[in-house]
Short mmCIF file of C-alpha atoms in Angstrom, two decimals:
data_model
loop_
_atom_site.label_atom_id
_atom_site.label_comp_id
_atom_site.label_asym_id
_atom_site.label_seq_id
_atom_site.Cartn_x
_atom_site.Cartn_y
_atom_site.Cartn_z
CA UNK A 27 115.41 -24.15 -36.32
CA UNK A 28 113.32 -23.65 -33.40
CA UNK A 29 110.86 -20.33 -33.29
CA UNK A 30 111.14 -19.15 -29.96
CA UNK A 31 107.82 -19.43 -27.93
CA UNK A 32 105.91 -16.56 -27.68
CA UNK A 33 104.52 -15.87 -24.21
CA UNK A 34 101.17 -15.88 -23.56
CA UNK A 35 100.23 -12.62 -21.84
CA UNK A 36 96.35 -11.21 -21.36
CA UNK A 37 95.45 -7.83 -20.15
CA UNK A 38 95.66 -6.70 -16.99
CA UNK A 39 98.38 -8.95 -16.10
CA UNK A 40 100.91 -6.64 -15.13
CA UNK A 41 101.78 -6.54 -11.42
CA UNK A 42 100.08 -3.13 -10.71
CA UNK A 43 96.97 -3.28 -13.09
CA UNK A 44 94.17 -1.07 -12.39
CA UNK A 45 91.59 -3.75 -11.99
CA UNK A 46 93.91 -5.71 -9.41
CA UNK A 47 94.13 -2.87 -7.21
CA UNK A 48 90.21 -2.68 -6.93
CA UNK A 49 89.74 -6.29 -6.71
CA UNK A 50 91.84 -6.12 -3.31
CA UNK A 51 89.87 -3.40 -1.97
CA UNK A 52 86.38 -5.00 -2.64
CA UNK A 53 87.94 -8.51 -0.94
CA UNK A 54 88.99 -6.25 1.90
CA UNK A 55 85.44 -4.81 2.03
CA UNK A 56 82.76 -7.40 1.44
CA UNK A 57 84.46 -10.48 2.44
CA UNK A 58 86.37 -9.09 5.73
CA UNK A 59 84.46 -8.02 8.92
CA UNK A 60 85.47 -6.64 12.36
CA UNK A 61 85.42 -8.75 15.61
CA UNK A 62 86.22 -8.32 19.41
CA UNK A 63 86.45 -10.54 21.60
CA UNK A 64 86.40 -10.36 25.40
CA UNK A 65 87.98 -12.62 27.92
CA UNK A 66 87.55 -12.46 31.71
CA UNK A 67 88.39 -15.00 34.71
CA UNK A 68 85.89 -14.54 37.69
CA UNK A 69 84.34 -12.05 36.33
CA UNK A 70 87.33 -9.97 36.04
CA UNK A 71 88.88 -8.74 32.26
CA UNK A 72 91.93 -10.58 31.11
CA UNK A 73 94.91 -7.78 30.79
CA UNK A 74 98.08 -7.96 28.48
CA UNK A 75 97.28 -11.72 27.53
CA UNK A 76 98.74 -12.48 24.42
CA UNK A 77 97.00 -14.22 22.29
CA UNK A 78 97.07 -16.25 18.50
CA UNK A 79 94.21 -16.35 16.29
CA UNK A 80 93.72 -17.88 13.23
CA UNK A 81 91.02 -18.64 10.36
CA UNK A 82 90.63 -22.39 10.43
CA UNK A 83 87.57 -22.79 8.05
CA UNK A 84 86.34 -20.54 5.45
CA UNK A 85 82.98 -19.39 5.31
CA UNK A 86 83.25 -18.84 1.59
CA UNK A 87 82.57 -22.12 0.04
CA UNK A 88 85.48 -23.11 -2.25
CA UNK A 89 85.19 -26.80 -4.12
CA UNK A 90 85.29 -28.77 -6.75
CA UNK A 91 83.92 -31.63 -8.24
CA UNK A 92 84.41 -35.47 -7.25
CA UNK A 93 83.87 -39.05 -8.21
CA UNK A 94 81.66 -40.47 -6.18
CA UNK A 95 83.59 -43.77 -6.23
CA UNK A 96 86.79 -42.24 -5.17
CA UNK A 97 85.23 -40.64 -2.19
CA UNK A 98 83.86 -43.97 -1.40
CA UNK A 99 87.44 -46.27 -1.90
CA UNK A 100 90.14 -44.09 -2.34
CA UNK A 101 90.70 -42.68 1.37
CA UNK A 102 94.30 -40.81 -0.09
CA UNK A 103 92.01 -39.12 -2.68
CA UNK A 104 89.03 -38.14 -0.25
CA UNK A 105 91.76 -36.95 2.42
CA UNK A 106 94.17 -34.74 -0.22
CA UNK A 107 89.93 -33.26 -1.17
CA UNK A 108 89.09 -32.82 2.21
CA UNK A 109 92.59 -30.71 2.83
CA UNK A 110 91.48 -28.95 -0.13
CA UNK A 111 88.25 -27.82 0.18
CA UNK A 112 85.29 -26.97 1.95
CA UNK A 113 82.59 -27.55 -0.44
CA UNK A 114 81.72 -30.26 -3.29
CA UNK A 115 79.57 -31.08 -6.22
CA UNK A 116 79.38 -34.58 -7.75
CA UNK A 117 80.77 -34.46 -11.34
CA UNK A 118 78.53 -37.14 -12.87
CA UNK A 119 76.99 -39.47 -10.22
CA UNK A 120 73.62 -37.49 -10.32
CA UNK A 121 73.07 -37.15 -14.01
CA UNK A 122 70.54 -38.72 -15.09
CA UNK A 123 72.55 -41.57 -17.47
CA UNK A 124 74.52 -42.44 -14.50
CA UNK A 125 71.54 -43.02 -11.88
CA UNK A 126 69.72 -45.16 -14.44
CA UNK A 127 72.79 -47.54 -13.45
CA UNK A 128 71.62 -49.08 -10.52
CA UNK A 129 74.25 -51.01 -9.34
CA UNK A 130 76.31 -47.52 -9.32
CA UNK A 131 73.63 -45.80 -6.89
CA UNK A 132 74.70 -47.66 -3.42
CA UNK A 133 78.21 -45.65 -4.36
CA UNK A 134 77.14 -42.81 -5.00
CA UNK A 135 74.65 -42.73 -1.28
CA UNK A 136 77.65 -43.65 0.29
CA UNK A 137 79.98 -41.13 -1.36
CA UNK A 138 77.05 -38.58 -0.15
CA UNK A 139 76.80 -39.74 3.37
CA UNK A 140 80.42 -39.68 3.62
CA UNK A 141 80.73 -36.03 2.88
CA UNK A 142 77.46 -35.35 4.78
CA UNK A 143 79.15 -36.62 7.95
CA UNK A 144 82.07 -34.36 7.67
CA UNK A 145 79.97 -31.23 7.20
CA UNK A 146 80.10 -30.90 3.40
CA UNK A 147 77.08 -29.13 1.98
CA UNK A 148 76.92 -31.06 -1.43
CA UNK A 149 75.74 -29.42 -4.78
CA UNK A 150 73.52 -31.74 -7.16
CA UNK A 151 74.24 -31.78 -10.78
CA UNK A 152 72.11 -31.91 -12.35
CA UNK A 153 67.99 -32.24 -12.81
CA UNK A 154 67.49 -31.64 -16.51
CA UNK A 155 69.56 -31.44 -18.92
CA UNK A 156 67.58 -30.69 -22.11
CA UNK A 157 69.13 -32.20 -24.81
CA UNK A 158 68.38 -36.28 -25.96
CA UNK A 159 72.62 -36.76 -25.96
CA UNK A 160 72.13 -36.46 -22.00
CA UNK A 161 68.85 -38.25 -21.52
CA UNK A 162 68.33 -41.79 -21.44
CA UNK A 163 67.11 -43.45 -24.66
CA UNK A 164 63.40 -43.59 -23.66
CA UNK A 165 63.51 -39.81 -24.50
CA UNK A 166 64.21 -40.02 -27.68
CA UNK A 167 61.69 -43.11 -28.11
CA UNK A 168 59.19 -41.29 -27.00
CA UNK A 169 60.00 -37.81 -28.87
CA UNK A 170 56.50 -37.93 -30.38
CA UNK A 171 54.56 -37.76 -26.96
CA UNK A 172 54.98 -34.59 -25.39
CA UNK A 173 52.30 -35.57 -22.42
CA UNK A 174 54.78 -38.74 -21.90
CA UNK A 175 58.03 -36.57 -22.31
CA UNK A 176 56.54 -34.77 -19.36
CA UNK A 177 55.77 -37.04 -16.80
CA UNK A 178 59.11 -39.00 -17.88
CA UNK A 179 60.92 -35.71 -16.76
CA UNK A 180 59.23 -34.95 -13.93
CA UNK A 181 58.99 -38.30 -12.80
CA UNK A 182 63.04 -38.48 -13.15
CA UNK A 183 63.04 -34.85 -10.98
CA UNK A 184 60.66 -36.36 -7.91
CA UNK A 185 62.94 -39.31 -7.92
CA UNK A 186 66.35 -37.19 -7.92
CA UNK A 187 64.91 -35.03 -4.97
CA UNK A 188 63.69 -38.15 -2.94
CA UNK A 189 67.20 -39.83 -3.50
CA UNK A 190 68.44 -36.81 -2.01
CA UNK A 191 66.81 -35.13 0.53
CA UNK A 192 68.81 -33.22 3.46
CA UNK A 193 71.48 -34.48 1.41
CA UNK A 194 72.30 -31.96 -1.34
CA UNK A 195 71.86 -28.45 0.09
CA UNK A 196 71.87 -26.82 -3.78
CA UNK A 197 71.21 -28.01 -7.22
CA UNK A 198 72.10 -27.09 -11.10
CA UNK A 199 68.15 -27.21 -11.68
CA UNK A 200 68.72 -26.94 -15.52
CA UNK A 201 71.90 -27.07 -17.44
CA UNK A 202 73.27 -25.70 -20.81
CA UNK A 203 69.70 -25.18 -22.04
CA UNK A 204 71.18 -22.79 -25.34
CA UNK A 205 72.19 -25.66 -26.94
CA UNK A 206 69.91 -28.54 -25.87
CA UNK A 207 66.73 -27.41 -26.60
CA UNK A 208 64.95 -31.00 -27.76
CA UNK A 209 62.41 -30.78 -24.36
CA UNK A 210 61.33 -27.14 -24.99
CA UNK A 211 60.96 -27.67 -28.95
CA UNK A 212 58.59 -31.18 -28.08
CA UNK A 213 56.87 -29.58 -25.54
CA UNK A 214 56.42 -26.53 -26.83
CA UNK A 215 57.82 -23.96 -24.34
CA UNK A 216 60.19 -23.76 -21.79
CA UNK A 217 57.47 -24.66 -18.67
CA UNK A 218 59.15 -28.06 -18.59
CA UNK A 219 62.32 -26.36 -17.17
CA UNK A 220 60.54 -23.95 -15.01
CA UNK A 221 58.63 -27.14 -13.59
CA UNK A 222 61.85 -28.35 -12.13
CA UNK A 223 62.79 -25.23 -10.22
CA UNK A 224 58.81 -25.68 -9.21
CA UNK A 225 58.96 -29.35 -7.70
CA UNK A 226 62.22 -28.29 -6.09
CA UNK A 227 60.90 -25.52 -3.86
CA UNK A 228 58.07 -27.17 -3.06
CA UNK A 229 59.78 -30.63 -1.81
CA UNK A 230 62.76 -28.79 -0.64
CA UNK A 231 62.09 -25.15 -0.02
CA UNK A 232 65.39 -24.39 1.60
CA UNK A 233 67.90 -26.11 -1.15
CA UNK A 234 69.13 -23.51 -3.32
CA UNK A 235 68.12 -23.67 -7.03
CA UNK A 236 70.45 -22.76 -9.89
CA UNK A 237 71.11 -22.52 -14.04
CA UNK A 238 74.08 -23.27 -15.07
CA UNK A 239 75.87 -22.18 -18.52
CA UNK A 240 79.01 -22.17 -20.64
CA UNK A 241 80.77 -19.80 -23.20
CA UNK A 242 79.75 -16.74 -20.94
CA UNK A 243 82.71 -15.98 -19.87
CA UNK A 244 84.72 -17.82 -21.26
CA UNK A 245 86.23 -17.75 -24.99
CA UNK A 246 87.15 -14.04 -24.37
CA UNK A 247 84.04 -12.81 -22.99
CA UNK A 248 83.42 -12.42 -26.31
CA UNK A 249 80.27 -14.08 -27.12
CA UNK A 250 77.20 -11.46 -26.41
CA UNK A 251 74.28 -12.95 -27.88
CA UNK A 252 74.55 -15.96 -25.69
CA UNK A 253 75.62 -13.58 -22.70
CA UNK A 254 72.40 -11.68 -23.48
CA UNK A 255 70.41 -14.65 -24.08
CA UNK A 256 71.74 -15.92 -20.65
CA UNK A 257 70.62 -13.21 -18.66
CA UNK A 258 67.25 -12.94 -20.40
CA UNK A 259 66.78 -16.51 -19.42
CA UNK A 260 67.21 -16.56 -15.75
CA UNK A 261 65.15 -13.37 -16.12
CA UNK A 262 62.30 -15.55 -17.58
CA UNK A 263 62.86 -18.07 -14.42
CA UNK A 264 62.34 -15.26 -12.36
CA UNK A 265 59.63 -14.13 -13.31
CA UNK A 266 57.37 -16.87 -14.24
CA UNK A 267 58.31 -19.21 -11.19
CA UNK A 268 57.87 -16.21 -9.05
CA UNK A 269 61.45 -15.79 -8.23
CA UNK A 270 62.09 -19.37 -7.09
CA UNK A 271 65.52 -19.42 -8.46
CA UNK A 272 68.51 -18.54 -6.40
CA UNK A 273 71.18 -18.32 -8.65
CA UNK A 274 73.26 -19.08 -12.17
CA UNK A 275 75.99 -20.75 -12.83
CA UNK A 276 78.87 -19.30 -14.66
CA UNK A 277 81.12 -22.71 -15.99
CA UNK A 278 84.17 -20.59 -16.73
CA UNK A 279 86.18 -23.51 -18.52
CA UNK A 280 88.87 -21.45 -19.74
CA UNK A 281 90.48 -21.87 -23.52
CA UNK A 282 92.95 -20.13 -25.50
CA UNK A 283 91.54 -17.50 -25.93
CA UNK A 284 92.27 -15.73 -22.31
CA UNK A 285 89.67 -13.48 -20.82
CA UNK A 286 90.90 -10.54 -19.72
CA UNK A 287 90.10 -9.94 -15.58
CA UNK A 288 88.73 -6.40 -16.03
CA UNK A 289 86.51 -8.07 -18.77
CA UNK A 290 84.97 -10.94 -16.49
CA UNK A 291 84.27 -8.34 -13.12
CA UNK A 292 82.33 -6.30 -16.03
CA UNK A 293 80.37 -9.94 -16.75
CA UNK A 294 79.77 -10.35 -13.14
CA UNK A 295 78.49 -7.11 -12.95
CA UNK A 296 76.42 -7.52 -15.86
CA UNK A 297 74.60 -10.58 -14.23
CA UNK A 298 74.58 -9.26 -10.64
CA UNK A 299 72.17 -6.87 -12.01
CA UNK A 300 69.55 -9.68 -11.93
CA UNK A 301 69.98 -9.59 -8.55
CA UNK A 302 70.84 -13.56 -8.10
CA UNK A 303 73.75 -15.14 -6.55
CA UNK A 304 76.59 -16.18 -8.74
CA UNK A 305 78.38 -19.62 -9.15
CA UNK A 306 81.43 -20.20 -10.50
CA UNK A 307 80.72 -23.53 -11.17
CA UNK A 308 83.67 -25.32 -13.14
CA UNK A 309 86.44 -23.64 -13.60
CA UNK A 310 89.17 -25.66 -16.14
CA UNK A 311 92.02 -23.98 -18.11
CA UNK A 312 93.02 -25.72 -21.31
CA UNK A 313 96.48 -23.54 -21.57
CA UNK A 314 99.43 -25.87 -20.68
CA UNK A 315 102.22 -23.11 -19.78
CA UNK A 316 102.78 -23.68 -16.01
CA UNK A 317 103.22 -19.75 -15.19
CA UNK A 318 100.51 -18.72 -17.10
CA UNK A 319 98.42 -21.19 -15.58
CA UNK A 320 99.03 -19.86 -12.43
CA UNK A 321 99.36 -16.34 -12.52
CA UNK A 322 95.56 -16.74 -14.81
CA UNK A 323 93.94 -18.96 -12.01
CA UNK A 324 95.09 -16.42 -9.58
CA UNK A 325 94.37 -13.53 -11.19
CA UNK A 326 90.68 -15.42 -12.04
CA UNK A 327 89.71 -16.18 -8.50
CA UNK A 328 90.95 -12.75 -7.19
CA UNK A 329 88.43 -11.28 -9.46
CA UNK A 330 85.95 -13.49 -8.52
CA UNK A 331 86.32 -13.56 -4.80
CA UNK A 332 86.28 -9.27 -5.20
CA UNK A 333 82.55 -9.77 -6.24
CA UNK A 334 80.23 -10.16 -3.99
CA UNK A 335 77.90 -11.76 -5.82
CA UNK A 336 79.71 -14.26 -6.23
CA UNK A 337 78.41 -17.68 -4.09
CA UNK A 338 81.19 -20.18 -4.58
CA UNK A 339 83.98 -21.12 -6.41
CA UNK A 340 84.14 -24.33 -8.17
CA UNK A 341 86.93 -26.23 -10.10
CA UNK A 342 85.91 -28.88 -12.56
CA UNK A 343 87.99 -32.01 -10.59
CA UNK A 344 91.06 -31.09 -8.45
CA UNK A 345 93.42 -33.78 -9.75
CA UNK A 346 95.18 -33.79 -13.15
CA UNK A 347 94.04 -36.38 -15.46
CA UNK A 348 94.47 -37.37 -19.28
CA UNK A 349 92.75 -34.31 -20.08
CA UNK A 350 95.08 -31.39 -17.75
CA UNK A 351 92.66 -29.17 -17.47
CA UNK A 352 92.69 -28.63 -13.62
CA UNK A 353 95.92 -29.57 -11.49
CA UNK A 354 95.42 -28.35 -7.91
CA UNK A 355 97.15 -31.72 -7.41
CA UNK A 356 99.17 -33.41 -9.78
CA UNK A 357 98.72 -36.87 -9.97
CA UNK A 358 101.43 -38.15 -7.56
CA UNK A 359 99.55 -35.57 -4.94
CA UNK A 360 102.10 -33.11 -5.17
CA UNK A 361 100.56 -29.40 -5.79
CA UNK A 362 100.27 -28.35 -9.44
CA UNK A 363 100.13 -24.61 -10.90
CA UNK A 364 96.61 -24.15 -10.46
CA UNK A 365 96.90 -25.61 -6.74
CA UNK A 366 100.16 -22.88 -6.44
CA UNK A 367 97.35 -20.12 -7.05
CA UNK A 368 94.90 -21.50 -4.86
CA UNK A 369 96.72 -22.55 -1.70
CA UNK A 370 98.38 -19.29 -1.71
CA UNK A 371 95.04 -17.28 -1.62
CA UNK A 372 92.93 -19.63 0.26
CA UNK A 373 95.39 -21.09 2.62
CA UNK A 374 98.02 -17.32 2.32
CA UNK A 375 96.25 -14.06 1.21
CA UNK A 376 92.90 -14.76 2.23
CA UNK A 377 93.84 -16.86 5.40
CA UNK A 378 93.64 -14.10 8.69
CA UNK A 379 96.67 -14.89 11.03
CA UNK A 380 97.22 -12.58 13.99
CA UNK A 381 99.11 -12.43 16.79
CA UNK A 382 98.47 -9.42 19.48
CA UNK A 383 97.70 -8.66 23.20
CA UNK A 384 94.54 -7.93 24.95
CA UNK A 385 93.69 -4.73 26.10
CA UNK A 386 93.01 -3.38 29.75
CA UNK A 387 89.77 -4.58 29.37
CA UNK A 388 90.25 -8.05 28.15
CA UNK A 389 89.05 -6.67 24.57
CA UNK A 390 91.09 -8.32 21.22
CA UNK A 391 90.11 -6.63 18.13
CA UNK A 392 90.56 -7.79 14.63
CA UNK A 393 89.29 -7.28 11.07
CA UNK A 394 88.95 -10.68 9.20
CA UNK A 395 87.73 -13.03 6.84
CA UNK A 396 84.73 -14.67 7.49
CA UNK A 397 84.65 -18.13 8.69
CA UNK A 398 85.85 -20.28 12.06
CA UNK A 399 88.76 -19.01 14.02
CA UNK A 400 90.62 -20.86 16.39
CA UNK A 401 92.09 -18.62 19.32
CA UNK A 402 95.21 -19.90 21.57
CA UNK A 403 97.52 -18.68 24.20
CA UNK A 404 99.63 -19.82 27.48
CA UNK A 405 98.23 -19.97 30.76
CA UNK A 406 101.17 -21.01 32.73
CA UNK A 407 102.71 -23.41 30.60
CA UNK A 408 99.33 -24.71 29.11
CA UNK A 409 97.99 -23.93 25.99
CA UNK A 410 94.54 -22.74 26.27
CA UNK A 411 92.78 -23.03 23.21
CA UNK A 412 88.86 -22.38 21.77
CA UNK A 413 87.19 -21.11 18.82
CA UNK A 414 84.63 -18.88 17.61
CA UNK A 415 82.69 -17.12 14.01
CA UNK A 416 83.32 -14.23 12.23
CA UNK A 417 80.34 -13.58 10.11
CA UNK A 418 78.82 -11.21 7.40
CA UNK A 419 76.12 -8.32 8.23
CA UNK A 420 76.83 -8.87 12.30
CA UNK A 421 78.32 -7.14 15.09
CA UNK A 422 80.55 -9.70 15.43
CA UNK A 423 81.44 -9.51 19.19
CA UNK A 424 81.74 -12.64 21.26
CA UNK A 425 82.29 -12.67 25.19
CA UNK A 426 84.60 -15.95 26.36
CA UNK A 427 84.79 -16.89 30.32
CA UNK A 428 87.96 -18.53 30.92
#
């Protein structure tokens, strides 16, 4: 006989948590701001026009990661991404195994300028990764020399950069460095990481430098000697690059073992403290029921989103594969559960829609999230239409001559 399933639940699922509730309020708060807009003809205010405005583009960045080669030759892929999203990391194309390929690099330029020229602002994954399973072989060779395992590294970051420039606006500096510690133990201290975050700000001052980690929030939350050592690590950054890194990266790849949402908004908090930004940098969920899916990636981002430390959101690939760990599309293109979660915040809850009438002195005023609105209405029996910016930390008021 057949058990019957049990269903997977987590706290603070139920429709009218606690945590939920605050979550709202903080998105309302931090990622909303007022706007008014004035129209006038001939220098006179336009009365009782009724307008439509809508958020076209979100300021938020919300991504995932890509194949360089499928941005390059698979124009269905590229277009369902571009629909998608509005910001991008390249999964593997910029390790440093897969640029010692050089009849892969031409791709992966390409791939780049592609999503250069429409707008993207790419994130670069990744400089080092410490550990000799992610190096190439002459690391391992050479495991003996630390003066050579230097200049092998920071030969590898010069190149990276100069590959790159004013084409990757933010880079995973240094990567799972709990668990691959091989440069630090040959070299005797952890300067060889800090050196990257060094030769970044000094070719490329205004590209954003990050860590980036897994099992932090993850597995439950549950894990608080790496959590600690985590935060003591970009602490370290801080202080002995003189606060040349920007941010960490949080992976998030989600197992059984379901972290409650209260739980991770306690994590964020925990790492805002260091006063950096926050990435969620690869989110995956491992759990196959389609409603828990859902309902978790939801209930994930919406306690994400509420924190505003938090830089981007980032899901590790967009399209189901072999594995299933991320299905915003499934692989006929049709949207999966964790797509049903994020087209109904990105592109429903968190998408500002209004409809309303000027006032007697041409004034509109909204509340909104930030990003690029499009405005239309009828002048006769011609649509008129134009578009402006809501932004964070400004006044927000823009004047439009008709």
């Amino acid at each position: 006989a057949h058990l019957p399933k049990t269903k997977i639940k987590y706290k603070g699922m139920e429709a009218d948590a606690n945590w939920r509730k605050y979550a709202i309020y903080r998105i309302e708060k931090n990622r909303k701001s007022d706007f008014q807009i004035q129209f006038s003809k001939n220098g006179k205010p336009v009365q009782n026009k009724t307008l439509s405005i809508e958020l076209v583009k979100h300021d938020f960045p919300f991504g995932a990661a890509v194949e360089a080669k499928k941005i390059a030759n698979n124009p269905k892929y590229y277009n369902n991404f571009k629909k998608a999203f509005n910001h991008v990391v390249l999964a593997n194309d910029l390790k440093i195994k897969a640029w010692r390929w050089e009849q892969k690099r031409p791709i992966t330029l390409k791939a780049l300028e592609m999503l250069n020229k429409d707008k993207y602002n790419v994130k670069g994954h990744v400089l080092i990764w410490p550990g000799f399973n992610y190096l190439t072989p002459v690391f391992k060779e050479r495991q003996n020399d630390s003066e050579g395992i230097k200049k092998l590294m920071d030969d590898h970051v010069n190149t990276m950069l100069d590959v790159t420039k004013g084409k990757v606006t933010i880079w995973d500096v240094v990567n799972e460095a709990y668990t691959n510690q091989d440069l630090q133990k040959i070299t005797g201290s952890e300067e060889i990481l800090y050196n990257g975050f060094r030769t970044l700000k000094e070719k490329q001052p205004n590209v954003q430098a990050f860590t980036n980690e897994y099992g932090i929030i993850s597995k439950g939350g549950l894990d608080s000697k790496k959590q600690q050592w985590y935060y003591n690590f970009v602490k370290r950054i801080d202080e002995k690059t003189n606060g040349l890194i920007d941010g960490l990266g949080i992976q998030c790849h989600i197992g059984s073992d379901l972290t409650p949402p209260e739980k991770v908004v306690r994590l964020l908090n925990y790492y805002a403290s260091l006063g950096k930004k926050i990435s969620i940098s690869e989110f995956t969920m491992d759990i196959q029921d389609q409603e828990i899916r859902e309902q978790y990636t939801k209930d994930f981002m919406i306690a994400a989103f509420s924190h505003p430390s938090v830089s981007e959101f980032l899901f590790w690939g967009f399209v189901e594969d072999e594995r299933k760990k991320v299905d915003i599309f499934k692989k006929d293109w049709t949207i999966g559960a964790m797509g049903k979660a994020y087209f109904s915040l990105v592109e429903g809850a968190w998408k500002t829609k209004i409809v309303d009438k000027t006032n007697n002195e041409g004034f509109f005023k909204g509340r909104g999230f930030h990003g690029k609105y499009k405005y239309s209405f009828l002048e006769g029996n011609k649509i008129v239409n134009g578009t402006f910016y809501v932004k964070p930390n400004q006044s927000n008021f823009v004047k439009i001559n008709l």
